[in-house]
Amino acid sequence: MSVDATPAPEIRDTVSSSNSVGPAGPAANGSISTVTAPTPSSPNPVRRPSPTHSETSNSKMPTRTIPFSRVMTSIEYRNMRFVVFDCPTDTTLPFYVEELKSRGVTDIVRVCEPTYNKDYCVANGIRVADSPFPDGSIPPTAVIQNFLALCDEKFPGGIGGASNYTGDTDPSIPAIAVHCVAGLGRAPVLVAICFIEAGMAPLDAVEFIRRRRRGAFNTVQLSYLVDTYKRMWTKKTTKMSFLSKRSVSPNVAAGPAAVLAPNTGGAQLVMPSAPAVVNGSCAGGDDESNASGASASATAPPKPSLKESLSKVFGGFKKRESVAG
């Protein structure tokens, strides 16, 4: 067995050379030792460690900072504020919670398997709701309804209030954070659904989110949002909902009768103005027009009542039955 006769490299500590414990080993006072590189002829070169903060000061090693501008994405639309991010761990959770609180987040919707203990979030005033569904897939109906109910509760005016909201989004509005594993599939899908329910076109919702969070949505999710999804968060219709099917509103129907005037592009609905009656005569307009209008109304046959119309219909059926008998 041969012994390497190469002399050991010289060890020099930044504070005191007597405190070192070995090549590039930590000193007694917590500083990192540096090693002088040997000559090129040495068969066993020793690599010099990269400079660190401890070589210039006796303070502790700085902790690694997380670039939250890449991790978290704030997506705001009218009266709605969302924060989409990836899943933290128990180690990184304190940094996430601090950033979420600075963005006004009051609720977290977790759509993946748990990777951290949510008790820490609750202790810091942030509620966590679990709505997991498979990665890369579309959310089930129950998950969508629960998420929309939370949005309708938290945002001022609810989901339908987005159509009446004008101006920039108020930063005092509470934000809802949504995260999956990478924050690129399941989480942005729920945000897009909320925007669609608020009246945004599906393609506009996809583009709106992708401009702020690149890489969002896969092929399955895109097809679901654009071609398959139908709005489900609508107010319940009342018993008088049939009035909404009228071609003319009740207020207009109660006024003068509408007539169809011929037009080059088709029939045109013309609503004559109703003149005011003052002392038995019509105010506004000349006497000839008033007289002609009075004569026209006098010669026009009266419209049959509903009872008369029904009697004619059912009377006709009775006559046919009698003839057939």
GROMACS .gro file of C-alpha atoms in nm:
model
  325
    1MET     CA    1   0.000   0.000   0.000
    2SER     CA    2   0.153   0.326  -0.115
    3VAL     CA    3   0.119   0.644   0.082
    4ASP     CA    4   0.066   0.973  -0.093
    5ALA     CA    5   0.360   1.192  -0.010
    6THR     CA    6   0.187   1.507  -0.125
    7PRO     CA    7   0.183   1.760   0.156
    8ALA     CA    8  -0.159   1.839   0.301
    9PRO     CA    9  -0.310   2.165   0.177
   10GLU     CA   10  -0.283   2.465   0.396
   11ILE     CA   11  -0.604   2.531   0.593
   12ARG     CA   12  -0.691   2.891   0.680
   13ASP     CA   13  -0.994   3.004   0.872
   14THR     CA   14  -1.144   3.350   0.815
   15VAL     CA   15  -1.146   3.426   1.188
   16SER     CA   16  -0.882   3.208   1.348
   17SER     CA   17  -0.677   2.933   1.183
   18SER     CA   18  -0.657   2.740   1.513
   19ASN     CA   19  -1.035   2.689   1.528
   20SER     CA   20  -1.062   2.474   1.216
   21VAL     CA   21  -1.141   2.105   1.246
   22GLY     CA   22  -1.048   1.988   0.899
   23PRO     CA   23  -1.037   2.078   0.535
   24ALA     CA   24  -1.324   2.309   0.459
   25GLY     CA   25  -1.482   2.214   0.792
   26PRO     CA   26  -1.679   2.441   1.021
   27ALA     CA   27  -1.493   2.640   1.281
   28ALA     CA   28  -1.580   2.646   1.647
   29ASN     CA   29  -1.736   2.989   1.625
   30GLY     CA   30  -1.974   2.880   1.345
   31SER     CA   31  -1.779   3.030   1.051
   32ILE     CA   32  -1.689   2.831   0.742
   33SER     CA   33  -1.325   2.756   0.673
   34THR     CA   34  -1.166   2.827   0.340
   35VAL     CA   35  -0.896   2.615   0.181
   36THR     CA   36  -0.604   2.739  -0.026
   37ALA     CA   37  -0.598   2.552  -0.356
   38PRO     CA   38  -0.280   2.343  -0.406
   39THR     CA   39  -0.052   2.368  -0.703
   40PRO     CA   40  -0.167   2.216  -1.035
   41SER     CA   41   0.085   1.933  -0.993
   42SER     CA   42  -0.102   1.800  -0.693
   43PRO     CA   43  -0.286   1.474  -0.775
   44ASN     CA   44  -0.562   1.545  -0.517
   45PRO     CA   45  -0.680   1.901  -0.570
   46VAL     CA   46  -0.911   2.041  -0.308
   47ARG     CA   47  -1.199   2.252  -0.429
   48ARG     CA   48  -1.247   2.591  -0.273
   49PRO     CA   49  -1.604   2.648  -0.148
   50SER     CA   50  -1.798   2.933  -0.298
   51PRO     CA   51  -1.803   3.255  -0.097
   52THR     CA   52  -2.088   3.281   0.146
   53HIS     CA   53  -2.228   3.545   0.374
   54SER     CA   54  -2.043   3.398   0.673
   55GLU     CA   55  -1.703   3.468   0.512
   56THR     CA   56  -1.759   3.841   0.540
   57SER     CA   57  -1.951   3.855   0.868
   58ASN     CA   58  -2.023   3.645   1.173
   59SER     CA   59  -2.402   3.649   1.119
   60LYS     CA   60  -2.601   3.333   1.051
   61MET     CA   61  -2.660   3.187   0.708
   62PRO     CA   62  -2.948   3.371   0.535
   63THR     CA   63  -3.263   3.172   0.470
   64ARG     CA   64  -3.366   3.101   0.112
   65THR     CA   65  -3.626   3.347  -0.009
   66ILE     CA   66  -3.921   3.231  -0.218
   67PRO     CA   67  -4.005   3.436  -0.530
   68PHE     CA   68  -4.376   3.477  -0.462
   69SER     CA   69  -4.417   3.672  -0.785
   70ARG     CA   70  -4.373   3.337  -0.963
   71VAL     CA   71  -4.538   3.117  -0.703
   72MET     CA   72  -4.854   3.322  -0.643
   73THR     CA   73  -5.072   3.497  -0.901
   74SER     CA   74  -5.337   3.753  -0.812
   75ILE     CA   75  -5.630   3.743  -1.053
   76GLU     CA   76  -5.887   4.019  -1.006
   77TYR     CA   77  -6.203   4.088  -1.205
   78ARG     CA   78  -6.445   4.362  -1.100
   79ASN     CA   79  -6.573   4.264  -0.754
   80MET     CA   80  -6.382   3.933  -0.736
   81ARG     CA   81  -6.028   3.872  -0.611
   82PHE     CA   82  -5.845   3.539  -0.637
   83VAL     CA   83  -5.493   3.418  -0.561
   84VAL     CA   84  -5.372   3.103  -0.741
   85PHE     CA   85  -5.059   2.925  -0.619
   86ASP     CA   86  -4.894   2.587  -0.581
   87CYS     CA   87  -4.911   2.365  -0.276
   88PRO     CA   88  -4.689   2.456   0.020
   89THR     CA   89  -4.543   2.221   0.279
   90ASP     CA   90  -4.525   2.245   0.654
   91THR     CA   91  -4.178   2.397   0.618
   92THR     CA   92  -4.274   2.669   0.370
   93LEU     CA   93  -4.625   2.727   0.504
   94PRO     CA   94  -4.532   3.021   0.732
   95PHE     CA   95  -4.392   3.212   0.432
   96TYR     CA   96  -4.704   3.138   0.229
   97VAL     CA   97  -4.938   3.245   0.506
   98GLU     CA   98  -4.753   3.571   0.554
   99GLU     CA   99  -4.779   3.649   0.183
  100LEU     CA  100  -5.144   3.545   0.165
  101LYS     CA  101  -5.233   3.771   0.455
  102SER     CA  102  -5.063   4.063   0.283
  103ARG     CA  103  -5.287   4.000  -0.020
  104GLY     CA  104  -5.605   4.000   0.187
  105VAL     CA  105  -5.681   3.628   0.165
  106THR     CA  106  -5.943   3.504   0.410
  107ASP     CA  107  -6.013   3.157   0.266
  108ILE     CA  108  -5.809   2.885   0.098
  109VAL     CA  109  -5.968   2.624  -0.128
  110ARG     CA  110  -5.743   2.317  -0.147
  111VAL     CA  111  -5.829   2.097  -0.446
  112CYS     CA  112  -5.540   1.849  -0.409
  113GLU     CA  113  -5.434   1.605  -0.142
  114PRO     CA  114  -5.318   1.771   0.184
  115THR     CA  115  -4.948   1.855   0.199
  116TYR     CA  116  -4.958   2.067   0.514
  117ASN     CA  117  -5.145   2.101   0.839
  118LYS     CA  118  -5.422   2.358   0.800
  119ASP     CA  119  -5.431   2.433   1.174
  120TYR     CA  120  -5.153   2.689   1.123
  121CYS     CA  121  -5.366   2.871   0.866
  122VAL     CA  122  -5.670   2.870   1.094
  123ALA     CA  123  -5.459   3.008   1.378
  124ASN     CA  124  -5.366   3.299   1.149
  125GLY     CA  125  -5.724   3.378   1.053
  126ILE     CA  126  -5.739   3.190   0.719
  127ARG     CA  127  -5.994   2.915   0.673
  128VAL     CA  128  -5.911   2.611   0.460
  129ALA     CA  129  -6.176   2.418   0.266
  130ASP     CA  130  -6.088   2.082   0.112
  131SER     CA  131  -6.244   2.007  -0.229
  132PRO     CA  132  -6.007   1.753  -0.388
  133PHE     CA  133  -6.059   1.598  -0.730
  134PRO     CA  134  -5.820   1.408  -0.963
  135ASP     CA  135  -5.525   1.589  -1.116
  136GLY     CA  136  -5.571   1.708  -1.474
  137SER     CA  137  -5.947   1.647  -1.469
  138ILE     CA  138  -6.255   1.867  -1.452
  139PRO     CA  139  -6.423   1.947  -1.120
  140PRO     CA  140  -6.736   1.757  -1.017
  141THR     CA  141  -7.066   1.941  -0.981
  142ALA     CA  142  -7.052   1.932  -0.601
  143VAL     CA  143  -6.708   2.096  -0.599
  144ILE     CA  144  -6.827   2.367  -0.840
  145GLN     CA  145  -7.136   2.444  -0.635
  146ASN     CA  146  -6.940   2.467  -0.310
  147PHE     CA  147  -6.684   2.696  -0.467
  148LEU     CA  148  -6.946   2.923  -0.624
  149ALA     CA  149  -7.133   2.940  -0.294
  150LEU     CA  150  -6.816   3.059  -0.122
  151CYS     CA  151  -6.756   3.322  -0.390
  152ASP     CA  152  -7.115   3.440  -0.374
  153GLU     CA  153  -7.080   3.477   0.002
  154LYS     CA  154  -6.744   3.654   0.014
  155PHE     CA  155  -6.758   3.898  -0.277
  156PRO     CA  156  -6.976   4.210  -0.240
  157GLY     CA  157  -7.293   4.175  -0.441
  158GLY     CA  158  -7.224   3.808  -0.503
  159ILE     CA  159  -7.136   3.655  -0.836
  160GLY     CA  160  -7.413   3.845  -1.011
  161GLY     CA  161  -7.282   4.174  -0.870
  162ALA     CA  162  -6.994   4.170  -1.118
  163SER     CA  163  -7.221   4.303  -1.392
  164ASN     CA  164  -7.307   4.611  -1.184
  165TYR     CA  165  -6.954   4.674  -1.057
  166THR     CA  166  -6.768   4.960  -1.221
  167GLY     CA  167  -6.412   5.083  -1.181
  168ASP     CA  168  -6.103   4.904  -1.055
  169THR     CA  169  -6.121   4.621  -0.808
  170ASP     CA  170  -6.127   4.744  -0.450
  171PRO     CA  171  -5.821   4.608  -0.266
  172SER     CA  172  -6.025   4.592   0.055
  173ILE     CA  173  -6.241   4.314  -0.092
  174PRO     CA  174  -6.148   3.981   0.069
  175ALA     CA  175  -5.959   3.745  -0.159
  176ILE     CA  176  -6.005   3.371  -0.204
  177ALA     CA  177  -5.691   3.161  -0.258
  178VAL     CA  178  -5.709   2.842  -0.464
  179HIS     CA  179  -5.427   2.594  -0.505
  180CYS     CA  180  -5.357   2.250  -0.643
  181VAL     CA  181  -5.013   2.089  -0.680
  182ALA     CA  182  -4.867   2.326  -0.940
  183GLY     CA  183  -5.144   2.585  -0.960
  184LEU     CA  184  -5.184   2.536  -1.336
  185GLY     CA  185  -5.481   2.304  -1.378
  186ARG     CA  186  -5.746   2.242  -1.118
  187ALA     CA  187  -5.713   2.574  -0.936
  188PRO     CA  188  -5.745   2.807  -1.238
  189VAL     CA  189  -6.035   2.599  -1.372
  190LEU     CA  190  -6.248   2.692  -1.071
  191VAL     CA  191  -6.156   3.059  -1.112
  192ALA     CA  192  -6.252   3.046  -1.481
  193ILE     CA  193  -6.588   2.891  -1.393
  194CYS     CA  194  -6.659   3.175  -1.152
  195PHE     CA  195  -6.578   3.431  -1.423
  196ILE     CA  196  -6.807   3.253  -1.668
  197GLU     CA  197  -7.086   3.257  -1.412
  198ALA     CA  198  -7.029   3.630  -1.368
  199GLY     CA  199  -7.101   3.685  -1.738
  200MET     CA  200  -6.760   3.656  -1.903
  201ALA     CA  201  -6.742   3.457  -2.225
  202PRO     CA  202  -6.558   3.122  -2.186
  203LEU     CA  203  -6.280   3.210  -2.429
  204ASP     CA  204  -6.236   3.549  -2.266
  205ALA     CA  205  -6.211   3.384  -1.924
  206VAL     CA  206  -5.941   3.146  -2.048
  207GLU     CA  207  -5.741   3.425  -2.207
  208PHE     CA  208  -5.788   3.652  -1.905
  209ILE     CA  209  -5.638   3.391  -1.670
  210ARG     CA  210  -5.361   3.276  -1.905
  211ARG     CA  211  -5.232   3.631  -1.941
  212ARG     CA  212  -5.174   3.635  -1.567
  213ARG     CA  213  -5.076   3.272  -1.510
  214ARG     CA  214  -4.896   3.120  -1.804
  215GLY     CA  215  -4.942   2.752  -1.874
  216ALA     CA  216  -5.284   2.732  -1.712
  217PHE     CA  217  -5.530   2.462  -1.830
  218ASN     CA  218  -5.467   2.144  -2.023
  219THR     CA  219  -5.652   2.021  -2.332
  220VAL     CA  220  -5.927   1.844  -2.138
  221GLN     CA  221  -5.994   2.145  -1.919
  222LEU     CA  222  -5.995   2.386  -2.214
  223SER     CA  223  -6.250   2.174  -2.400
  224TYR     CA  224  -6.464   2.156  -2.089
  225LEU     CA  225  -6.463   2.531  -2.028
  226VAL     CA  226  -6.524   2.636  -2.389
  227ASP     CA  227  -6.751   2.362  -2.524
  228THR     CA  228  -6.912   2.174  -2.235
  229TYR     CA  229  -6.964   2.391  -1.930
  230LYS     CA  230  -7.306   2.550  -1.886
  231ARG     CA  231  -7.389   2.814  -1.631
  232MET     CA  232  -7.549   2.664  -1.322
  233TRP     CA  233  -7.529   2.938  -1.058
  234THR     CA  234  -7.846   3.129  -1.145
  235LYS     CA  235  -8.117   3.268  -0.924
  236LYS     CA  236  -8.431   3.062  -0.894
  237THR     CA  237  -8.713   3.174  -1.120
  238THR     CA  238  -9.033   3.297  -0.958
  239LYS     CA  239  -9.389   3.195  -1.041
  240MET     CA  240  -9.425   3.508  -1.255
  241SER     CA  241  -9.123   3.420  -1.466
  242PHE     CA  242  -9.348   3.379  -1.773
  243LEU     CA  243  -9.361   3.759  -1.792
  244SER     CA  244  -8.999   3.761  -1.901
  245LYS     CA  245  -9.100   3.577  -2.221
  246ARG     CA  246  -9.313   3.867  -2.341
  247SER     CA  247  -9.186   4.041  -2.652
  248VAL     CA  248  -9.306   4.371  -2.506
  249SER     CA  249  -9.278   4.465  -2.141
  250PRO     CA  250  -9.606   4.502  -1.941
  251ASN     CA  251  -9.556   4.877  -1.912
  252VAL     CA  252  -9.534   4.917  -2.288
  253ALA     CA  253  -9.830   4.681  -2.350
  254ALA     CA  254 -10.049   4.888  -2.119
  255GLY     CA  255  -9.995   5.196  -2.337
  256PRO     CA  256 -10.113   5.264  -2.693
  257ALA     CA  257 -10.120   4.974  -2.931
  258ALA     CA  258  -9.801   4.910  -3.125
  259VAL     CA  259  -9.819   4.894  -3.503
  260LEU     CA  260  -9.582   4.746  -3.758
  261ALA     CA  261  -9.465   5.004  -4.009
  262PRO     CA  262  -9.325   4.884  -4.341
  263ASN     CA  263  -8.949   4.922  -4.379
  264THR     CA  264  -8.697   4.831  -4.640
  265GLY     CA  265  -8.514   4.609  -4.395
  266GLY     CA  266  -8.829   4.442  -4.261
  267ALA     CA  267  -9.109   4.527  -4.023
  268GLN     CA  268  -9.042   4.801  -3.772
  269LEU     CA  269  -9.215   4.837  -3.439
  270VAL     CA  270  -9.361   5.189  -3.399
  271MET     CA  271  -9.502   5.305  -3.068
  272PRO     CA  272  -9.741   5.604  -3.108
  273SER     CA  273  -9.725   5.858  -2.830
  274ALA     CA  274 -10.035   5.892  -2.613
  275PRO     CA  275 -10.159   6.254  -2.599
  276ALA     CA  276 -10.264   6.389  -2.264
  277VAL     CA  277 -10.634   6.457  -2.207
  278VAL     CA  278 -10.715   6.807  -2.076
  279ASN     CA  279 -11.080   6.912  -2.018
  280GLY     CA  280 -11.215   6.639  -2.245
  281SER     CA  281 -10.981   6.719  -2.534
  282CYS     CA  282 -10.640   6.596  -2.631
  283ALA     CA  283 -10.357   6.834  -2.554
  284GLY     CA  284 -10.067   6.845  -2.796
  285GLY     CA  285 -10.116   6.831  -3.174
  286ASP     CA  286 -10.362   7.015  -3.398
  287ASP     CA  287 -10.740   6.975  -3.404
  288GLU     CA  288 -10.741   6.786  -3.734
  289SER     CA  289 -10.519   6.511  -3.600
  290ASN     CA  290 -10.728   6.484  -3.285
  291ALA     CA  291 -11.050   6.473  -3.488
  292SER     CA  292 -10.913   6.212  -3.725
  293GLY     CA  293 -10.795   6.004  -3.432
  294ALA     CA  294 -11.137   6.026  -3.268
  295SER     CA  295 -11.316   5.924  -3.587
  296ALA     CA  296 -11.078   5.633  -3.641
  297SER     CA  297 -11.137   5.506  -3.288
  298ALA     CA  298 -11.514   5.543  -3.338
  299THR     CA  299 -11.519   5.340  -3.660
  300ALA     CA  300 -11.281   5.068  -3.537
  301PRO     CA  301 -11.468   4.755  -3.423
  302PRO     CA  302 -11.430   4.667  -3.056
  303LYS     CA  303 -11.195   4.380  -2.973
  304PRO     CA  304 -11.364   4.066  -2.846
  305SER     CA  305 -11.311   3.985  -2.482
  306LEU     CA  306 -11.130   3.677  -2.362
  307LYS     CA  307 -11.461   3.515  -2.269
  308GLU     CA  308 -11.602   3.568  -2.616
  309SER     CA  309 -11.289   3.429  -2.780
  310LEU     CA  310 -11.298   3.116  -2.564
  311SER     CA  311 -11.670   3.067  -2.627
  312LYS     CA  312 -11.608   3.077  -3.000
  313VAL     CA  313 -11.332   2.818  -2.974
  314PHE     CA  314 -11.514   2.578  -2.747
  315GLY     CA  315 -11.844   2.645  -2.922
  316GLY     CA  316 -11.688   2.534  -3.246
  317PHE     CA  317 -11.577   2.210  -3.086
  318LYS     CA  318 -11.928   2.148  -2.954
  319LYS     CA  319 -12.078   2.202  -3.301
  320ARG     CA  320 -11.832   1.957  -3.451
  321GLU     CA  321 -11.914   1.697  -3.186
  322SER     CA  322 -12.286   1.738  -3.248
  323VAL     CA  323 -12.240   1.700  -3.623
  324ALA     CA  324 -12.019   1.395  -3.575
  325GLY     CA  325 -12.282   1.242  -3.343
   0.00000   0.00000   0.00000
